Amino acid sequence: MSLASDLDFTGRRVLITGAANGFGAAMAALYAEHGASLVLADLEAEPLHAVASRLGAEALVFDQGDLASVAALAAQAGEVDVLVNNAGILVAKPLLDTDLADAARLVNVDFLGVMALMQGIGRGMVERRRGVILSISSQTAFCGGENRGVYAAAKAAVSQLSRAVAVEWGPYGVRVLCLAPGRALTRMTAETARADYSGDRGLARVPLGRWGTADEVAKMAFFLTSDAAAYVTGETLIADGGYVLG
Ligand SMILES: NC(=O)c1ccc[n+]([C@@H]2O[C@H](COP(=O)([O-])OP(=O)(O)OC[C@H]3O[C@@H](n4cnc5c(N)ncnc54)[C@H](O)[C@@H]3O)[C@@H](O)[C@H]2O)c1
């Protein structure tokens, strides 16, 4: 029994979406360090190519809000051993100020696009009888939150979809999981949410007394998709410093 061999991704093809920034870029660096053959995908070509060339990875530009583009990504990516469904957007608005176009865009990217890629990549995994799919949910799936109505609902949908699909694909050796991070400072939170959660008002709810980091999220994603977590499926692991307990 060797933990080191469980954490070795040599020869495994890992597809990470949203890899140009934030959590996805941190994940890419970690998988690269552990020998994975990486396919990195994002909407933003320039930062994507920068991350990919630094890590010697393939780069594929796609739009997760466009189902034809998601299908094209699944076809281009080929045989994938691990899919990290990480790309996402946030619409931080009170429900009464959320118009249907905003809501539809968020649901397209954060739920339908995630589901379509799960299908597109999962089909081959089921045929080959092996694979792991990890989708990034959110603490808001569990605790909601001010200005997070549609986002929280879409993330909860991703967690429940993963539970259901884990039952369908478990017999084929495919694990389906979620990771629900708490607040961590990335571009997403820097641009839209720091004001909402700044100072003591937000932090007072975090038993560990600080926000998380992209590196911490990346390590949990890495662990859950590794063979060290081989008997875990359907689960959403909450990595939030205890926020949802409060
Ligand atoms: N930062 C947090 O506090 C936090 C907490 C919980 C969950 N999350 C989730 O973690 C994931 C990563 O977020 P992050 O904080 O790293 O944000 P980020 O904005 O730094 O990175 C998100 C990446 O997704 C890409 N992306 C956005 N829309 C896309 C689209 N339509 N098609 C393809 N790529 C697209 C962006 O270009 C970007 O590179 C998201 O799913 C987010 O909802 C973040």
PDB file of C-alpha atoms and ligand atoms in Angstrom:
ATOM      1  CA  MET A   1       0.000   0.000   0.000  1.00  0.00           C
ATOM      2  CA  SER A   2       1.650   3.223  -1.150  1.00  0.00           C
ATOM      3  CA  LEU A   3       0.114   6.650  -0.867  1.00  0.00           C
ATOM      4  CA  ALA A   4       2.771   8.020  -3.221  1.00  0.00           C
ATOM      5  CA  SER A   5       1.635   5.721  -6.034  1.00  0.00           C
ATOM      6  CA  ASP A   6      -2.005   6.682  -5.401  1.00  0.00           C
ATOM      7  CA  LEU A   7      -1.040  10.325  -5.945  1.00  0.00           C
ATOM      8  CA  ASP A   8       0.944   9.666  -9.109  1.00  0.00           C
ATOM      9  CA  PHE A   9      -0.913  10.815 -12.256  1.00  0.00           C
ATOM     10  CA  THR A  10       1.763   9.755 -14.733  1.00  0.00           C
ATOM     11  CA  GLY A  11       0.123   8.603 -17.971  1.00  0.00           C
ATOM     12  CA  ARG A  12      -3.305   9.928 -16.988  1.00  0.00           C
ATOM     13  CA  ARG A  13      -5.074  12.428 -19.178  1.00  0.00           C
ATOM     14  CA  VAL A  14      -6.661  15.155 -17.051  1.00  0.00           C
ATOM     15  CA  LEU A  15      -9.054  17.759 -18.520  1.00  0.00           C
ATOM     16  CA  ILE A  16      -9.529  20.895 -16.413  1.00  0.00           C
ATOM     17  CA  THR A  17     -12.015  23.598 -17.426  1.00  0.00           C
ATOM     18  CA  GLY A  18     -11.641  27.183 -16.280  1.00  0.00           C
ATOM     19  CA  ALA A  19      -7.902  26.535 -16.137  1.00  0.00           C
ATOM     20  CA  ALA A  20      -6.799  30.029 -17.191  1.00  0.00           C
ATOM     21  CA  ASN A  21      -7.340  31.594 -13.773  1.00  0.00           C
ATOM     22  CA  GLY A  22      -8.061  31.020 -10.094  1.00  0.00           C
ATOM     23  CA  PHE A  23      -8.739  27.498  -8.850  1.00  0.00           C
ATOM     24  CA  GLY A  24      -8.309  25.918 -12.284  1.00  0.00           C
ATOM     25  CA  ALA A  25      -4.818  27.341 -12.819  1.00  0.00           C
ATOM     26  CA  ALA A  26      -3.767  26.205  -9.320  1.00  0.00           C
ATOM     27  CA  MET A  27      -5.144  22.729 -10.035  1.00  0.00           C
ATOM     28  CA  ALA A  28      -3.311  22.547 -13.352  1.00  0.00           C
ATOM     29  CA  ALA A  29       0.023  23.286 -11.663  1.00  0.00           C
ATOM     30  CA  LEU A  30      -0.570  20.569  -9.068  1.00  0.00           C
ATOM     31  CA  TYR A  31      -1.561  17.866 -11.560  1.00  0.00           C
ATOM     32  CA  ALA A  32       1.421  18.804 -13.757  1.00  0.00           C
ATOM     33  CA  GLU A  33       3.745  18.411 -10.771  1.00  0.00           C
ATOM     34  CA  HIS A  34       2.371  14.880 -10.326  1.00  0.00           C
ATOM     35  CA  GLY A  35       2.925  13.762 -13.902  1.00  0.00           C
ATOM     36  CA  ALA A  36      -0.524  14.216 -15.482  1.00  0.00           C
ATOM     37  CA  SER A  37      -0.925  14.720 -19.209  1.00  0.00           C
ATOM     38  CA  LEU A  38      -2.979  17.913 -19.140  1.00  0.00           C
ATOM     39  CA  VAL A  39      -5.697  19.317 -21.378  1.00  0.00           C
ATOM     40  CA  LEU A  40      -6.628  22.805 -20.206  1.00  0.00           C
ATOM     41  CA  ALA A  41      -9.801  24.519 -21.416  1.00  0.00           C
ATOM     42  CA  ASP A  42     -11.183  28.016 -20.951  1.00  0.00           C
ATOM     43  CA  LEU A  43     -13.081  30.843 -22.623  1.00  0.00           C
ATOM     44  CA  GLU A  44     -10.155  33.243 -22.321  1.00  0.00           C
ATOM     45  CA  ALA A  45      -7.525  32.301 -24.893  1.00  0.00           C
ATOM     46  CA  GLU A  46      -4.644  34.503 -23.793  1.00  0.00           C
ATOM     47  CA  PRO A  47      -4.320  33.525 -20.113  1.00  0.00           C
ATOM     48  CA  LEU A  48      -5.165  29.923 -21.065  1.00  0.00           C
ATOM     49  CA  HIS A  49      -2.254  29.705 -23.499  1.00  0.00           C
ATOM     50  CA  ALA A  50       0.052  31.316 -20.929  1.00  0.00           C
ATOM     51  CA  VAL A  51      -0.798  28.690 -18.281  1.00  0.00           C
ATOM     52  CA  ALA A  52      -0.663  25.840 -20.804  1.00  0.00           C
ATOM     53  CA  SER A  53       2.716  26.782 -22.241  1.00  0.00           C
ATOM     54  CA  ARG A  54       4.170  27.190 -18.727  1.00  0.00           C
ATOM     55  CA  LEU A  55       3.034  23.648 -17.862  1.00  0.00           C
ATOM     56  CA  GLY A  56       3.560  21.944 -21.237  1.00  0.00           C
ATOM     57  CA  ALA A  57      -0.187  21.301 -21.552  1.00  0.00           C
ATOM     58  CA  GLU A  58      -2.651  21.249 -24.449  1.00  0.00           C
ATOM     59  CA  ALA A  59      -4.953  24.267 -24.569  1.00  0.00           C
ATOM     60  CA  LEU A  60      -8.503  24.237 -25.931  1.00  0.00           C
ATOM     61  CA  VAL A  61     -10.642  27.364 -26.067  1.00  0.00           C
ATOM     62  CA  PHE A  62     -14.362  26.789 -25.522  1.00  0.00           C
ATOM     63  CA  ASP A  63     -17.497  28.436 -24.170  1.00  0.00           C
ATOM     64  CA  GLN A  64     -19.241  26.458 -21.447  1.00  0.00           C
ATOM     65  CA  GLY A  65     -22.373  28.518 -22.004  1.00  0.00           C
ATOM     66  CA  ASP A  66     -22.679  27.188 -25.570  1.00  0.00           C
ATOM     67  CA  LEU A  67     -23.669  23.521 -25.774  1.00  0.00           C
ATOM     68  CA  ALA A  68     -22.224  23.071 -29.286  1.00  0.00           C
ATOM     69  CA  SER A  69     -18.888  24.381 -28.014  1.00  0.00           C
ATOM     70  CA  VAL A  70     -19.016  21.990 -25.042  1.00  0.00           C
ATOM     71  CA  ALA A  71     -19.664  19.070 -27.402  1.00  0.00           C
ATOM     72  CA  ALA A  72     -16.722  20.167 -29.573  1.00  0.00           C
ATOM     73  CA  LEU A  73     -14.469  20.289 -26.484  1.00  0.00           C
ATOM     74  CA  ALA A  74     -15.521  16.760 -25.484  1.00  0.00           C
ATOM     75  CA  ALA A  75     -14.715  15.512 -29.005  1.00  0.00           C
ATOM     76  CA  GLN A  76     -11.346  17.314 -29.161  1.00  0.00           C
ATOM     77  CA  ALA A  77     -10.262  16.196 -25.692  1.00  0.00           C
ATOM     78  CA  GLY A  78     -10.360  12.505 -26.678  1.00  0.00           C
ATOM     79  CA  GLU A  79      -9.925   9.807 -24.018  1.00  0.00           C
ATOM     80  CA  VAL A  80      -9.922  11.541 -20.657  1.00  0.00           C
ATOM     81  CA  ASP A  81      -9.180   9.763 -17.361  1.00  0.00           C
ATOM     82  CA  VAL A  82     -10.062  12.667 -15.057  1.00  0.00           C
ATOM     83  CA  LEU A  83     -12.423  15.574 -15.768  1.00  0.00           C
ATOM     84  CA  VAL A  84     -12.366  18.565 -13.438  1.00  0.00           C
ATOM     85  CA  ASN A  85     -15.497  20.546 -14.275  1.00  0.00           C
ATOM     86  CA  ASN A  86     -14.311  23.806 -12.729  1.00  0.00           C
ATOM     87  CA  ALA A  87     -15.244  26.712 -15.028  1.00  0.00           C
ATOM     88  CA  GLY A  88     -18.010  28.889 -13.675  1.00  0.00           C
ATOM     89  CA  ILE A  89     -19.400  32.376 -13.326  1.00  0.00           C
ATOM     90  CA  LEU A  90     -21.074  34.279 -10.532  1.00  0.00           C
ATOM     91  CA  VAL A  91     -24.023  36.625 -10.781  1.00  0.00           C
ATOM     92  CA  ALA A  92     -24.090  38.372  -7.403  1.00  0.00           C
ATOM     93  CA  LYS A  93     -27.458  40.098  -7.260  1.00  0.00           C
ATOM     94  CA  PRO A  94     -30.533  40.157  -5.053  1.00  0.00           C
ATOM     95  CA  LEU A  95     -33.253  38.039  -6.622  1.00  0.00           C
ATOM     96  CA  LEU A  96     -35.490  41.041  -7.234  1.00  0.00           C
ATOM     97  CA  ASP A  97     -32.732  42.636  -9.337  1.00  0.00           C
ATOM     98  CA  THR A  98     -31.872  39.464 -11.263  1.00  0.00           C
ATOM     99  CA  ASP A  99     -33.322  39.546 -14.747  1.00  0.00           C
ATOM    100  CA  LEU A 100     -34.081  36.330 -16.577  1.00  0.00           C
ATOM    101  CA  ALA A 101     -31.262  36.854 -19.074  1.00  0.00           C
ATOM    102  CA  ASP A 102     -28.709  36.956 -16.200  1.00  0.00           C
ATOM    103  CA  ALA A 103     -30.276  33.878 -14.634  1.00  0.00           C
ATOM    104  CA  ALA A 104     -30.341  31.962 -17.922  1.00  0.00           C
ATOM    105  CA  ARG A 105     -26.685  32.791 -18.614  1.00  0.00           C
ATOM    106  CA  LEU A 106     -25.659  31.575 -15.170  1.00  0.00           C
ATOM    107  CA  VAL A 107     -27.682  28.360 -15.442  1.00  0.00           C
ATOM    108  CA  ASN A 108     -26.260  27.721 -18.925  1.00  0.00           C
ATOM    109  CA  VAL A 109     -22.656  28.048 -17.781  1.00  0.00           C
ATOM    110  CA  ASP A 110     -22.810  26.740 -14.199  1.00  0.00           C
ATOM    111  CA  PHE A 111     -25.289  23.900 -14.684  1.00  0.00           C
ATOM    112  CA  LEU A 112     -26.132  22.939 -18.281  1.00  0.00           C
ATOM    113  CA  GLY A 113     -22.552  23.311 -19.521  1.00  0.00           C
ATOM    114  CA  VAL A 114     -21.263  21.239 -16.594  1.00  0.00           C
ATOM    115  CA  MET A 115     -23.883  18.567 -17.280  1.00  0.00           C
ATOM    116  CA  ALA A 116     -23.157  18.515 -21.016  1.00  0.00           C
ATOM    117  CA  LEU A 117     -19.424  18.061 -20.450  1.00  0.00           C
ATOM    118  CA  MET A 118     -20.128  15.346 -17.887  1.00  0.00           C
ATOM    119  CA  GLN A 119     -22.140  13.566 -20.596  1.00  0.00           C
ATOM    120  CA  GLY A 120     -19.640  14.206 -23.374  1.00  0.00           C
ATOM    121  CA  ILE A 121     -16.637  12.964 -21.413  1.00  0.00           C
ATOM    122  CA  GLY A 122     -18.484  10.447 -19.223  1.00  0.00           C
ATOM    123  CA  ARG A 123     -19.749   8.432 -22.183  1.00  0.00           C
ATOM    124  CA  GLY A 124     -16.202   7.312 -23.029  1.00  0.00           C
ATOM    125  CA  MET A 125     -15.410   6.671 -19.366  1.00  0.00           C
ATOM    126  CA  VAL A 126     -18.423   4.387 -19.039  1.00  0.00           C
ATOM    127  CA  GLU A 127     -17.364   2.522 -22.208  1.00  0.00           C
ATOM    128  CA  ARG A 128     -13.789   2.135 -20.956  1.00  0.00           C
ATOM    129  CA  ARG A 129     -15.066   1.340 -17.457  1.00  0.00           C
ATOM    130  CA  ARG A 130     -12.861   3.806 -15.650  1.00  0.00           C
ATOM    131  CA  GLY A 131     -12.697   7.509 -14.890  1.00  0.00           C
ATOM    132  CA  VAL A 132     -13.313  10.260 -12.369  1.00  0.00           C
ATOM    133  CA  ILE A 133     -15.416  13.395 -12.761  1.00  0.00           C
ATOM    134  CA  LEU A 134     -15.130  16.146 -10.170  1.00  0.00           C
ATOM    135  CA  SER A 135     -17.324  19.231 -10.487  1.00  0.00           C
ATOM    136  CA  ILE A 136     -16.841  22.405  -8.505  1.00  0.00           C
ATOM    137  CA  SER A 137     -19.937  23.235  -6.496  1.00  0.00           C
ATOM    138  CA  SER A 138     -19.965  25.839  -3.692  1.00  0.00           C
ATOM    139  CA  GLN A 139     -20.681  26.256   0.003  1.00  0.00           C
ATOM    140  CA  THR A 140     -23.707  28.280  -1.157  1.00  0.00           C
ATOM    141  CA  ALA A 141     -25.258  24.998  -2.339  1.00  0.00           C
ATOM    142  CA  PHE A 142     -25.613  24.213   1.357  1.00  0.00           C
ATOM    143  CA  CYS A 143     -26.063  27.559   3.082  1.00  0.00           C
ATOM    144  CA  GLY A 144     -27.401  29.865   0.369  1.00  0.00           C
ATOM    145  CA  GLY A 145     -26.382  33.458   0.957  1.00  0.00           C
ATOM    146  CA  GLU A 146     -27.351  37.031   0.251  1.00  0.00           C
ATOM    147  CA  ASN A 147     -27.150  37.909  -3.478  1.00  0.00           C
ATOM    148  CA  ARG A 148     -26.495  34.273  -4.343  1.00  0.00           C
ATOM    149  CA  GLY A 149     -29.968  32.876  -5.144  1.00  0.00           C
ATOM    150  CA  VAL A 150     -29.515  31.640  -8.706  1.00  0.00           C
ATOM    151  CA  TYR A 151     -25.828  30.789  -8.217  1.00  0.00           C
ATOM    152  CA  ALA A 152     -26.579  28.731  -5.078  1.00  0.00           C
ATOM    153  CA  ALA A 153     -29.402  26.924  -6.889  1.00  0.00           C
ATOM    154  CA  ALA A 154     -27.192  26.079  -9.901  1.00  0.00           C
ATOM    155  CA  LYS A 155     -24.400  24.794  -7.635  1.00  0.00           C
ATOM    156  CA  ALA A 156     -26.870  22.704  -5.606  1.00  0.00           C
ATOM    157  CA  ALA A 157     -28.082  21.250  -8.906  1.00  0.00           C
ATOM    158  CA  VAL A 158     -24.505  20.266  -9.808  1.00  0.00           C
ATOM    159  CA  SER A 159     -24.093  18.491  -6.459  1.00  0.00           C
ATOM    160  CA  GLN A 160     -27.390  16.605  -6.818  1.00  0.00           C
ATOM    161  CA  LEU A 161     -26.670  15.718 -10.448  1.00  0.00           C
ATOM    162  CA  SER A 162     -23.338  14.257  -9.326  1.00  0.00           C
ATOM    163  CA  ARG A 163     -25.013  12.150  -6.631  1.00  0.00           C
ATOM    164  CA  ALA A 164     -27.492  10.741  -9.133  1.00  0.00           C
ATOM    165  CA  VAL A 165     -24.914  10.064 -11.837  1.00  0.00           C
ATOM    166  CA  ALA A 166     -22.573   8.431  -9.303  1.00  0.00           C
ATOM    167  CA  VAL A 167     -25.268   5.775  -8.819  1.00  0.00           C
ATOM    168  CA  GLU A 168     -25.670   5.281 -12.594  1.00  0.00           C
ATOM    169  CA  TRP A 169     -21.966   5.088 -13.401  1.00  0.00           C
ATOM    170  CA  GLY A 170     -20.591   3.422 -10.254  1.00  0.00           C
ATOM    171  CA  PRO A 171     -21.146  -0.066 -11.736  1.00  0.00           C
ATOM    172  CA  TYR A 172     -18.906   1.012 -14.656  1.00  0.00           C
ATOM    173  CA  GLY A 173     -16.044   2.019 -12.371  1.00  0.00           C
ATOM    174  CA  VAL A 174     -16.610   5.762 -12.876  1.00  0.00           C
ATOM    175  CA  ARG A 175     -16.541   7.982  -9.771  1.00  0.00           C
ATOM    176  CA  VAL A 176     -18.567  11.223  -9.834  1.00  0.00           C
ATOM    177  CA  LEU A 177     -17.916  13.792  -7.131  1.00  0.00           C
ATOM    178  CA  CYS A 178     -18.134  17.436  -6.159  1.00  0.00           C
ATOM    179  CA  LEU A 179     -16.004  19.834  -4.197  1.00  0.00           C
ATOM    180  CA  ALA A 180     -17.794  22.757  -2.523  1.00  0.00           C
ATOM    181  CA  PRO A 181     -15.290  25.464  -1.669  1.00  0.00           C
ATOM    182  CA  GLY A 182     -16.012  28.278   0.717  1.00  0.00           C
ATOM    183  CA  ARG A 183     -14.910  31.760  -0.168  1.00  0.00           C
ATOM    184  CA  ALA A 184     -11.374  31.980  -1.499  1.00  0.00           C
ATOM    185  CA  LEU A 185      -9.846  35.054  -3.039  1.00  0.00           C
ATOM    186  CA  THR A 186      -9.705  34.712  -6.812  1.00  0.00           C
ATOM    187  CA  ARG A 187     -10.665  37.081  -9.577  1.00  0.00           C
ATOM    188  CA  MET A 188     -14.289  35.960  -9.184  1.00  0.00           C
ATOM    189  CA  THR A 189     -14.478  37.060  -5.580  1.00  0.00           C
ATOM    190  CA  ALA A 190     -12.151  40.040  -5.961  1.00  0.00           C
ATOM    191  CA  GLU A 191     -14.348  41.575  -8.627  1.00  0.00           C
ATOM    192  CA  THR A 192     -17.798  40.859  -7.378  1.00  0.00           C
ATOM    193  CA  ALA A 193     -17.950  39.793  -3.805  1.00  0.00           C
ATOM    194  CA  ARG A 194     -15.250  41.244  -1.603  1.00  0.00           C
ATOM    195  CA  ALA A 195     -17.486  44.147  -0.616  1.00  0.00           C
ATOM    196  CA  ASP A 196     -20.306  41.799   0.419  1.00  0.00           C
ATOM    197  CA  TYR A 197     -18.148  39.676   2.651  1.00  0.00           C
ATOM    198  CA  SER A 198     -15.400  42.026   3.763  1.00  0.00           C
ATOM    199  CA  GLY A 199     -14.373  42.501   7.334  1.00  0.00           C
ATOM    200  CA  ASP A 200     -15.809  40.756  10.321  1.00  0.00           C
ATOM    201  CA  ARG A 201     -19.321  40.287   9.014  1.00  0.00           C
ATOM    202  CA  GLY A 202     -18.344  37.386   6.787  1.00  0.00           C
ATOM    203  CA  LEU A 203     -15.265  36.125   8.577  1.00  0.00           C
ATOM    204  CA  ALA A 204     -17.070  35.878  11.916  1.00  0.00           C
ATOM    205  CA  ARG A 205     -18.934  32.929  10.418  1.00  0.00           C
ATOM    206  CA  VAL A 206     -15.756  31.014   9.561  1.00  0.00           C
ATOM    207  CA  PRO A 207     -14.639  28.865  12.512  1.00  0.00           C
ATOM    208  CA  LEU A 208     -11.106  28.654  11.077  1.00  0.00           C
ATOM    209  CA  GLY A 209     -11.056  32.466  11.030  1.00  0.00           C
ATOM    210  CA  ARG A 210      -9.822  33.066   7.459  1.00  0.00           C
ATOM    211  CA  TRP A 211     -10.815  32.651   3.842  1.00  0.00           C
ATOM    212  CA  GLY A 212      -9.408  29.762   1.837  1.00  0.00           C
ATOM    213  CA  THR A 213      -6.824  29.826  -0.925  1.00  0.00           C
ATOM    214  CA  ALA A 214      -6.789  28.516  -4.484  1.00  0.00           C
ATOM    215  CA  ASP A 215      -3.944  26.165  -3.527  1.00  0.00           C
ATOM    216  CA  GLU A 216      -6.044  24.617  -0.756  1.00  0.00           C
ATOM    217  CA  VAL A 217      -8.947  24.070  -3.147  1.00  0.00           C
ATOM    218  CA  ALA A 218      -6.577  22.574  -5.739  1.00  0.00           C
ATOM    219  CA  LYS A 219      -5.169  20.103  -3.209  1.00  0.00           C
ATOM    220  CA  MET A 220      -8.650  18.838  -2.289  1.00  0.00           C
ATOM    221  CA  ALA A 221      -9.608  18.472  -5.959  1.00  0.00           C
ATOM    222  CA  PHE A 222      -6.377  16.579  -6.571  1.00  0.00           C
ATOM    223  CA  PHE A 223      -6.936  14.289  -3.580  1.00  0.00           C
ATOM    224  CA  LEU A 224     -10.556  13.476  -4.479  1.00  0.00           C
ATOM    225  CA  THR A 225      -9.657  12.553  -8.062  1.00  0.00           C
ATOM    226  CA  SER A 226      -6.636  10.485  -7.018  1.00  0.00           C
ATOM    227  CA  ASP A 227      -6.647   6.780  -6.199  1.00  0.00           C
ATOM    228  CA  ALA A 228      -6.248   7.769  -2.534  1.00  0.00           C
ATOM    229  CA  ALA A 229      -9.998   8.501  -2.676  1.00  0.00           C
ATOM    230  CA  ALA A 230     -10.830   5.392  -4.735  1.00  0.00           C
ATOM    231  CA  TYR A 231     -13.790   4.394  -2.526  1.00  0.00           C
ATOM    232  CA  VAL A 232     -15.462   7.828  -2.520  1.00  0.00           C
ATOM    233  CA  THR A 233     -18.240   8.621  -4.975  1.00  0.00           C
ATOM    234  CA  GLY A 234     -21.389  10.772  -5.075  1.00  0.00           C
ATOM    235  CA  GLU A 235     -20.006  12.917  -2.277  1.00  0.00           C
ATOM    236  CA  THR A 236     -19.725  16.699  -2.188  1.00  0.00           C
ATOM    237  CA  LEU A 237     -16.821  17.591   0.051  1.00  0.00           C
ATOM    238  CA  ILE A 238     -17.251  21.009   1.667  1.00  0.00           C
ATOM    239  CA  ALA A 239     -13.929  22.859   2.049  1.00  0.00           C
ATOM    240  CA  ASP A 240     -15.012  26.101   3.691  1.00  0.00           C
ATOM    241  CA  GLY A 241     -13.187  26.473   6.998  1.00  0.00           C
ATOM    242  CA  GLY A 242     -16.452  25.437   8.686  1.00  0.00           C
ATOM    243  CA  TYR A 243     -18.601  28.289   7.278  1.00  0.00           C
ATOM    244  CA  VAL A 244     -21.706  26.154   6.712  1.00  0.00           C
ATOM    245  CA  LEU A 245     -21.606  24.962  10.332  1.00  0.00           C
ATOM    246  CA  GLY A 246     -22.205  28.489  11.604  1.00  0.00           C
TER     247      GLY A 246
HETATM  248  N1  LIG B   1     -13.606  31.803  -5.535  1.00  0.00           N
HETATM  249  C1  LIG B   1     -14.511  31.348  -4.688  1.00  0.00           C
HETATM  250  O1  LIG B   1     -14.629  31.834  -3.558  1.00  0.00           O
HETATM  251  C2  LIG B   1     -15.390  30.194  -5.075  1.00  0.00           C
HETATM  252  C3  LIG B   1     -16.134  29.568  -4.054  1.00  0.00           C
HETATM  253  C4  LIG B   1     -16.935  28.481  -4.379  1.00  0.00           C
HETATM  254  C5  LIG B   1     -16.975  27.997  -5.680  1.00  0.00           C
HETATM  255  N2  LIG B   1     -16.249  28.633  -6.656  1.00  0.00           N
HETATM  256  C6  LIG B   1     -16.319  28.044  -8.001  1.00  0.00           C
HETATM  257  O2  LIG B   1     -15.005  27.662  -8.379  1.00  0.00           O
HETATM  258  C7  LIG B   1     -14.880  27.664  -9.805  1.00  0.00           C
HETATM  259  C8  LIG B   1     -13.650  28.472 -10.203  1.00  0.00           C
HETATM  260  O3  LIG B   1     -13.826  29.811  -9.776  1.00  0.00           O
HETATM  261  P1  LIG B   1     -12.619  30.820  -9.500  1.00  0.00           P
HETATM  262  O4  LIG B   1     -12.854  31.413  -8.159  1.00  0.00           O
HETATM  263  O5  LIG B   1     -11.326  30.165  -9.799  1.00  0.00           O
HETATM  264  O6  LIG B   1     -12.995  31.963 -10.558  1.00  0.00           O
HETATM  265  P2  LIG B   1     -12.128  32.652 -11.736  1.00  0.00           P
HETATM  266  O7  LIG B   1     -13.046  33.691 -12.277  1.00  0.00           O
HETATM  267  O8  LIG B   1     -10.798  33.043 -11.231  1.00  0.00           O
HETATM  268  O9  LIG B   1     -11.948  31.453 -12.775  1.00  0.00           O
HETATM  269  C9  LIG B   1     -13.038  30.934 -13.494  1.00  0.00           C
HETATM  270  C10 LIG B   1     -12.530  30.504 -14.863  1.00  0.00           C
HETATM  271  O10 LIG B   1     -13.658  30.000 -15.599  1.00  0.00           O
HETATM  272  C11 LIG B   1     -13.582  30.540 -16.913  1.00  0.00           C
HETATM  273  N3  LIG B   1     -14.903  30.646 -17.503  1.00  0.00           N
HETATM  274  C12 LIG B   1     -15.904  31.472 -17.131  1.00  0.00           C
HETATM  275  N4  LIG B   1     -16.944  31.339 -17.958  1.00  0.00           N
HETATM  276  C13 LIG B   1     -16.592  30.415 -18.882  1.00  0.00           C
HETATM  277  C14 LIG B   1     -17.238  29.865 -20.004  1.00  0.00           C
HETATM  278  N5  LIG B   1     -18.461  30.264 -20.395  1.00  0.00           N
HETATM  279  N6  LIG B   1     -16.594  28.922 -20.723  1.00  0.00           N
HETATM  280  C15 LIG B   1     -15.346  28.525 -20.388  1.00  0.00           C
HETATM  281  N7  LIG B   1     -14.670  29.013 -19.332  1.00  0.00           N
HETATM  282  C16 LIG B   1     -15.291  29.957 -18.592  1.00  0.00           C
HETATM  283  C17 LIG B   1     -12.970  31.920 -16.737  1.00  0.00           C
HETATM  284  O11 LIG B   1     -12.412  32.428 -17.954  1.00  0.00           O
HETATM  285  C18 LIG B   1     -11.932  31.661 -15.663  1.00  0.00           C
HETATM  286  O12 LIG B   1     -10.676  31.297 -16.201  1.00  0.00           O
HETATM  287  C19 LIG B   1     -16.199  28.245 -10.332  1.00  0.00           C
HETATM  288  O13 LIG B   1     -17.050  27.181 -10.726  1.00  0.00           O
HETATM  289  C20 LIG B   1     -16.778  28.956  -9.112  1.00  0.00           C
HETATM  290  O14 LIG B   1     -18.167  29.070  -9.175  1.00  0.00           O
HETATM  291  C21 LIG B   1     -15.451  29.710  -6.383  1.00  0.00           C
END
